[in-house]
Amino acid sequence: MTDRYAVIGHPIGHSKSPLIHGLFAQACGHTLRYEALEGPLTPADGFERLVHDFRAQGGLGLNITAPFKLRAFALADERSERATLAGAANALKFEGGRILAENFDGIGLRRDIEVNLQCPLAGRRVLLLGAGGAARGALLPFLHAGPAELVLTNRDEAKAQALVAELAGRGPLRSRPYAALAAEGRFDLVVNATSASLSGQLPPVPASVFSPTGTAYELAYGKGLTPFLKLARQAGVRGVADGVGMLVEQAAEAFAWWRGVRPATTAVIDRLTVPLE
Ligand code: ATR
Protein backbone atom coordinates (compact mmCIF):
# COMPACT_ATOMS: atom_id res chain seq x y z
CA MET A 1 0.00 0.00 0.00
CA THR A 2 1.28 3.50 -0.83
CA ASP A 3 2.33 5.54 2.23
CA ARG A 4 -0.33 8.17 2.89
CA TYR A 5 -0.06 11.67 4.31
CA ALA A 6 -2.33 14.71 4.20
CA VAL A 7 -2.84 18.28 5.34
CA ILE A 8 -6.07 19.24 7.11
CA GLY A 9 -7.35 22.83 7.34
CA HIS A 10 -10.36 24.98 6.61
CA PRO A 11 -10.36 26.30 3.98
CA ILE A 12 -7.70 24.03 2.48
CA GLY A 13 -8.08 24.77 -1.23
CA HIS A 14 -5.02 27.02 -1.54
CA SER A 15 -2.64 24.88 0.51
CA LYS A 16 0.80 24.50 -1.04
CA SER A 17 1.61 21.45 1.11
CA PRO A 18 0.61 18.77 -1.46
CA LEU A 19 2.86 20.44 -4.06
CA ILE A 20 5.76 20.84 -1.62
CA HIS A 21 5.61 17.26 -0.32
CA GLY A 22 5.13 15.93 -3.84
CA LEU A 23 8.34 17.70 -4.92
CA PHE A 24 10.20 16.42 -1.84
CA ALA A 25 9.07 12.83 -2.51
CA GLN A 26 10.12 13.08 -6.15
CA ALA A 27 13.54 14.47 -5.23
CA CYS A 28 14.11 11.77 -2.58
CA GLY A 29 12.83 8.96 -4.79
CA HIS A 30 10.02 8.12 -2.34
CA THR A 31 6.61 6.89 -3.43
CA LEU A 32 3.83 8.40 -1.35
CA ARG A 33 0.42 9.99 -1.59
CA TYR A 34 -0.18 13.42 0.00
CA GLU A 35 -3.69 14.87 -0.07
CA ALA A 36 -5.39 18.10 1.03
CA LEU A 37 -8.39 17.36 3.26
CA GLU A 38 -11.05 19.93 4.08
CA GLY A 39 -11.54 19.86 7.86
CA PRO A 40 -15.21 20.01 8.81
CA LEU A 41 -16.34 22.80 11.17
CA THR A 42 -19.43 20.76 12.12
CA PRO A 43 -20.16 18.50 13.90
CA ALA A 44 -18.15 19.64 16.93
CA ASP A 45 -15.88 16.58 16.80
CA GLY A 46 -15.64 16.50 12.99
CA PHE A 47 -11.92 17.30 12.91
CA GLU A 48 -11.03 14.61 15.47
CA ARG A 49 -13.08 12.03 13.58
CA LEU A 50 -11.32 12.91 10.33
CA VAL A 51 -7.91 12.43 11.99
CA HIS A 52 -8.92 9.07 13.48
CA ASP A 53 -10.48 7.89 10.20
CA PHE A 54 -7.34 8.86 8.29
CA ARG A 55 -5.21 6.88 10.73
CA ALA A 56 -7.61 3.90 10.62
CA GLN A 57 -7.23 3.87 6.83
CA GLY A 58 -3.46 3.49 7.19
CA GLY A 59 -2.42 7.17 7.11
CA LEU A 60 1.07 7.73 8.55
CA GLY A 61 1.14 11.47 9.24
CA LEU A 62 -0.69 14.77 8.94
CA ASN A 63 0.08 18.43 8.62
CA ILE A 64 -2.41 20.63 10.40
CA THR A 65 -3.22 24.21 9.52
CA ALA A 66 -5.72 26.88 10.63
CA PRO A 67 -8.02 26.61 12.48
CA PHE A 68 -7.18 23.15 13.83
CA LYS A 69 -3.65 23.46 15.29
CA LEU A 70 -4.86 23.66 18.90
CA ARG A 71 -7.24 20.74 18.50
CA ALA A 72 -4.50 18.65 16.88
CA PHE A 73 -2.29 19.41 19.87
CA ALA A 74 -5.09 18.44 22.27
CA LEU A 75 -5.84 15.08 20.65
CA ALA A 76 -2.23 13.86 20.65
CA ASP A 77 -0.87 11.26 23.08
CA GLU A 78 2.64 12.76 23.14
CA ARG A 79 3.78 16.32 22.49
CA SER A 80 7.23 17.79 21.85
CA GLU A 81 8.45 20.68 23.99
CA ARG A 82 8.20 22.99 20.95
CA ALA A 83 4.57 22.03 20.41
CA THR A 84 3.84 22.39 24.11
CA LEU A 85 5.22 25.91 24.26
CA ALA A 86 3.35 26.89 21.10
CA GLY A 87 0.21 25.23 22.52
CA ALA A 88 -0.35 24.04 18.98
CA ALA A 89 0.65 21.25 16.60
CA ASN A 90 1.32 21.65 12.88
CA ALA A 91 2.33 18.03 12.34
CA LEU A 92 1.15 14.66 13.65
CA LYS A 93 2.73 11.24 13.31
CA PHE A 94 0.98 7.94 13.90
CA GLU A 95 3.42 5.51 15.44
CA GLY A 96 2.89 2.32 17.40
CA GLY A 97 -0.75 3.08 18.11
CA ARG A 98 0.08 6.56 19.45
CA ILE A 99 -0.41 10.06 18.04
CA LEU A 100 2.70 12.26 18.33
CA ALA A 101 2.44 16.06 18.00
CA GLU A 102 5.13 18.42 16.74
CA ASN A 103 5.36 22.06 15.79
CA PHE A 104 7.93 22.85 13.11
CA ASP A 105 6.85 26.43 12.35
CA GLY A 106 9.43 28.07 14.59
CA ILE A 107 12.33 25.83 13.60
CA GLY A 108 11.39 26.36 9.93
CA LEU A 109 11.42 30.11 10.47
CA ARG A 110 14.81 30.00 12.19
CA ARG A 111 16.29 27.86 9.43
CA ASP A 112 14.98 30.17 6.71
CA ILE A 113 16.48 33.19 8.46
CA GLU A 114 19.82 31.63 9.40
CA VAL A 115 20.51 29.30 6.46
CA ASN A 116 18.59 30.65 3.47
CA LEU A 117 18.82 34.38 4.25
CA GLN A 118 22.25 33.92 5.86
CA CYS A 119 21.36 36.05 8.84
CA PRO A 120 22.73 34.24 11.94
CA LEU A 121 20.91 35.14 15.14
CA ALA A 122 23.76 34.54 17.58
CA GLY A 123 24.70 37.79 19.30
CA ARG A 124 22.03 39.77 17.43
CA ARG A 125 19.19 41.98 18.69
CA VAL A 126 15.86 40.45 17.66
CA LEU A 127 12.37 41.97 17.87
CA LEU A 128 9.36 39.65 17.58
CA LEU A 129 5.91 41.17 17.05
CA GLY A 130 2.86 39.21 18.22
CA ALA A 131 2.07 36.71 20.96
CA GLY A 132 -0.31 34.33 19.16
CA GLY A 133 0.46 30.80 18.01
CA ALA A 134 2.93 31.93 15.33
CA ALA A 135 5.03 33.99 17.75
CA ARG A 136 4.86 31.36 20.49
CA GLY A 137 6.25 28.74 18.10
CA ALA A 138 9.24 30.95 17.27
CA LEU A 139 10.36 31.72 20.83
CA LEU A 140 12.29 28.57 21.75
CA PRO A 141 14.01 28.10 18.37
CA PHE A 142 15.05 31.77 18.48
CA LEU A 143 16.38 31.52 22.05
CA HIS A 144 18.30 28.36 21.13
CA ALA A 145 20.09 30.39 18.43
CA GLY A 146 21.74 32.52 21.13
CA PRO A 147 20.63 36.09 20.32
CA ALA A 148 22.04 38.99 22.37
CA GLU A 149 18.44 39.71 23.23
CA LEU A 150 14.94 38.85 22.13
CA VAL A 151 12.26 41.48 22.68
CA LEU A 152 8.62 40.42 22.45
CA THR A 153 5.94 43.01 21.72
CA ASN A 154 2.19 42.54 21.61
CA ARG A 155 -0.86 44.84 21.61
CA ASP A 156 -2.25 42.87 24.53
CA GLU A 157 0.80 43.31 26.76
CA ALA A 158 -0.34 40.77 29.34
CA LYS A 159 -0.03 37.97 26.76
CA ALA A 160 3.59 38.89 26.01
CA GLN A 161 4.39 39.18 29.71
CA ALA A 162 2.90 35.75 30.39
CA LEU A 163 5.07 34.19 27.67
CA VAL A 164 8.20 35.83 29.06
CA ALA A 165 7.33 34.47 32.52
CA GLU A 166 6.79 30.99 31.05
CA LEU A 167 10.28 31.07 29.51
CA ALA A 168 12.08 32.53 32.53
CA GLY A 169 15.67 31.30 32.66
CA ARG A 170 15.67 30.09 29.04
CA GLY A 171 17.48 33.07 27.55
CA PRO A 172 17.64 36.87 27.21
CA LEU A 173 13.91 37.41 26.60
CA ARG A 174 11.88 40.42 27.73
CA SER A 175 8.64 42.08 26.71
CA ARG A 176 8.13 45.73 25.82
CA PRO A 177 4.93 47.51 24.78
CA TYR A 178 4.73 48.98 21.26
CA ALA A 179 4.74 52.47 22.78
CA ALA A 180 8.16 51.84 24.36
CA LEU A 181 9.87 50.57 21.19
CA ALA A 182 11.02 54.01 20.04
CA ALA A 183 13.38 54.04 23.04
CA GLU A 184 14.79 50.57 22.24
CA GLY A 185 17.06 51.54 19.35
CA ARG A 186 17.65 49.40 16.28
CA PHE A 187 17.24 45.65 15.92
CA ASP A 188 19.18 43.38 13.56
CA LEU A 189 16.07 41.33 12.87
CA VAL A 190 12.40 42.36 13.14
CA VAL A 191 9.85 39.57 12.64
CA ASN A 192 6.17 40.27 12.12
CA ALA A 193 4.41 37.26 13.65
CA THR A 194 1.11 39.12 14.10
CA SER A 195 -1.87 38.37 11.90
CA ALA A 196 -2.17 42.09 11.02
CA SER A 197 -0.98 41.61 7.42
CA LEU A 198 -3.79 39.18 6.67
CA SER A 199 -6.17 42.15 6.88
CA GLY A 200 -3.77 44.65 5.32
CA GLN A 201 -3.00 46.28 8.67
CA LEU A 202 0.24 47.51 10.15
CA PRO A 203 1.20 46.68 13.75
CA PRO A 204 1.97 49.99 15.56
CA VAL A 205 5.72 49.52 15.27
CA PRO A 206 7.95 52.63 14.90
CA ALA A 207 10.27 52.82 11.87
CA SER A 208 13.17 53.47 14.28
CA VAL A 209 13.38 49.74 15.20
CA PHE A 210 14.71 48.84 11.75
CA SER A 211 18.39 48.77 10.92
CA PRO A 212 19.31 49.36 7.25
CA THR A 213 21.83 46.51 7.42
CA GLY A 214 19.34 44.25 9.20
CA THR A 215 16.45 42.03 8.12
CA ALA A 216 12.66 42.44 8.23
CA TYR A 217 10.69 39.18 8.04
CA GLU A 218 6.97 38.86 7.40
CA LEU A 219 5.47 35.49 8.32
CA ALA A 220 2.61 35.84 5.85
CA TYR A 221 3.58 34.79 2.33
CA GLY A 222 2.52 35.51 -1.21
CA LYS A 223 1.04 38.87 -0.19
CA GLY A 224 3.72 41.05 -1.78
CA LEU A 225 5.04 44.04 0.11
CA THR A 226 2.77 44.13 3.17
CA PRO A 227 2.43 47.39 5.17
CA PHE A 228 5.08 45.99 7.56
CA LEU A 229 7.56 45.25 4.76
CA LYS A 230 6.83 48.64 3.15
CA LEU A 231 7.65 50.38 6.42
CA ALA A 232 10.90 48.41 6.62
CA ARG A 233 11.76 49.37 3.04
CA GLN A 234 11.04 53.03 3.76
CA ALA A 235 13.38 52.76 6.74
CA GLY A 236 16.11 51.66 4.32
CA VAL A 237 16.14 47.92 5.09
CA ARG A 238 17.50 45.99 2.13
CA GLY A 239 16.90 42.51 3.54
CA VAL A 240 13.12 42.02 3.48
CA ALA A 241 11.52 38.58 3.20
CA ASP A 242 8.15 36.91 3.42
CA GLY A 243 7.34 33.50 4.88
CA VAL A 244 7.64 31.30 1.79
CA GLY A 245 10.99 29.92 2.95
CA MET A 246 9.57 29.18 6.39
CA LEU A 247 6.67 27.32 4.78
CA VAL A 248 9.03 25.08 2.81
CA GLU A 249 11.46 24.58 5.71
CA GLN A 250 8.75 23.52 8.17
CA ALA A 251 7.52 21.07 5.53
CA ALA A 252 11.05 19.67 5.17
CA GLU A 253 11.21 19.14 8.95
CA ALA A 254 7.91 17.23 8.87
CA PHE A 255 9.08 15.14 5.90
CA ALA A 256 12.27 14.27 7.77
CA TRP A 257 10.29 13.39 10.93
CA TRP A 258 7.99 11.08 8.97
CA ARG A 259 10.43 9.63 6.43
CA GLY A 260 13.89 9.83 8.00
CA VAL A 261 15.38 11.93 5.16
CA ARG A 262 15.56 15.73 5.06
CA PRO A 263 14.91 16.91 1.50
CA ALA A 264 16.76 19.81 -0.12
CA THR A 265 14.66 22.96 -0.05
CA THR A 266 16.27 25.58 -2.32
CA ALA A 267 14.66 24.53 -5.60
CA VAL A 268 11.24 24.21 -3.95
CA ILE A 269 11.51 27.66 -2.37
CA ASP A 270 12.52 29.12 -5.74
CA ARG A 271 9.53 27.46 -7.39
CA LEU A 272 7.06 28.85 -4.83
CA THR A 273 8.51 32.34 -4.44
CA VAL A 274 6.24 35.13 -5.60
CA PRO A 275 8.31 38.31 -6.11
CA LEU A 276 7.58 40.91 -3.41
CA GLU A 277 7.31 43.68 -6.03
P1 ATR B 1 -1.62 33.26 14.94
O1 ATR B 1 -1.95 31.84 15.26
O2 ATR B 1 -1.50 33.57 13.47
O3 ATR B 1 -0.46 33.76 15.71
P2 ATR B 1 -3.48 34.45 16.75
O4 ATR B 1 -3.14 33.42 17.78
O5 ATR B 1 -4.91 34.81 16.52
O6 ATR B 1 -2.91 34.07 15.33
O7 ATR B 1 -2.66 35.76 17.14
C1 ATR B 1 -2.73 36.91 16.37
C2 ATR B 1 -1.61 37.86 16.83
O8 ATR B 1 -1.60 38.99 15.96
C3 ATR B 1 -1.80 38.41 18.23
O9 ATR B 1 -0.54 38.60 18.81
C4 ATR B 1 -2.50 39.74 17.97
O10 ATR B 1 -2.30 40.71 18.99
P3 ATR B 1 -3.29 40.75 20.31
O11 ATR B 1 -2.93 39.54 21.11
O12 ATR B 1 -2.92 42.00 20.97
O13 ATR B 1 -4.67 40.71 19.75
C5 ATR B 1 -1.76 40.18 16.74
N1 ATR B 1 -2.47 41.17 15.92
C6 ATR B 1 -3.54 40.98 15.12
N2 ATR B 1 -3.87 42.11 14.46
C7 ATR B 1 -2.97 43.06 14.86
C8 ATR B 1 -2.77 44.44 14.54
N3 ATR B 1 -3.56 45.10 13.67
N4 ATR B 1 -1.75 45.08 15.14
C9 ATR B 1 -0.92 44.44 16.02
N5 ATR B 1 -1.07 43.14 16.36
C10 ATR B 1 -2.07 42.46 15.79
mmCIF file of C-alpha atoms in Angstrom, residues 10 24 37 129 189 194 224 247 269:
data_model
loop_
_atom_site.group_PDB
_atom_site.id
_atom_site.type_symbol
_atom_site.label_atom_id
_atom_site.label_comp_id
_atom_site.label_asym_id
_atom_site.label_seq_id
_atom_site.Cartn_x
_atom_site.Cartn_y
_atom_site.Cartn_z
ATOM 1 C CA HIS A 10 -10.361 24.980 6.611
ATOM 2 C CA PHE A 24 10.195 16.423 -1.837
ATOM 3 C CA LEU A 37 -8.392 17.359 3.260
ATOM 4 C CA LEU A 129 5.912 41.174 17.053
ATOM 5 C CA LEU A 189 16.065 41.328 12.872
ATOM 6 C CA THR A 194 1.112 39.121 14.103
ATOM 7 C CA GLY A 224 3.715 41.055 -1.785
ATOM 8 C CA LEU A 247 6.672 27.320 4.782
ATOM 9 C CA ILE A 269 11.510 27.665 -2.372
#
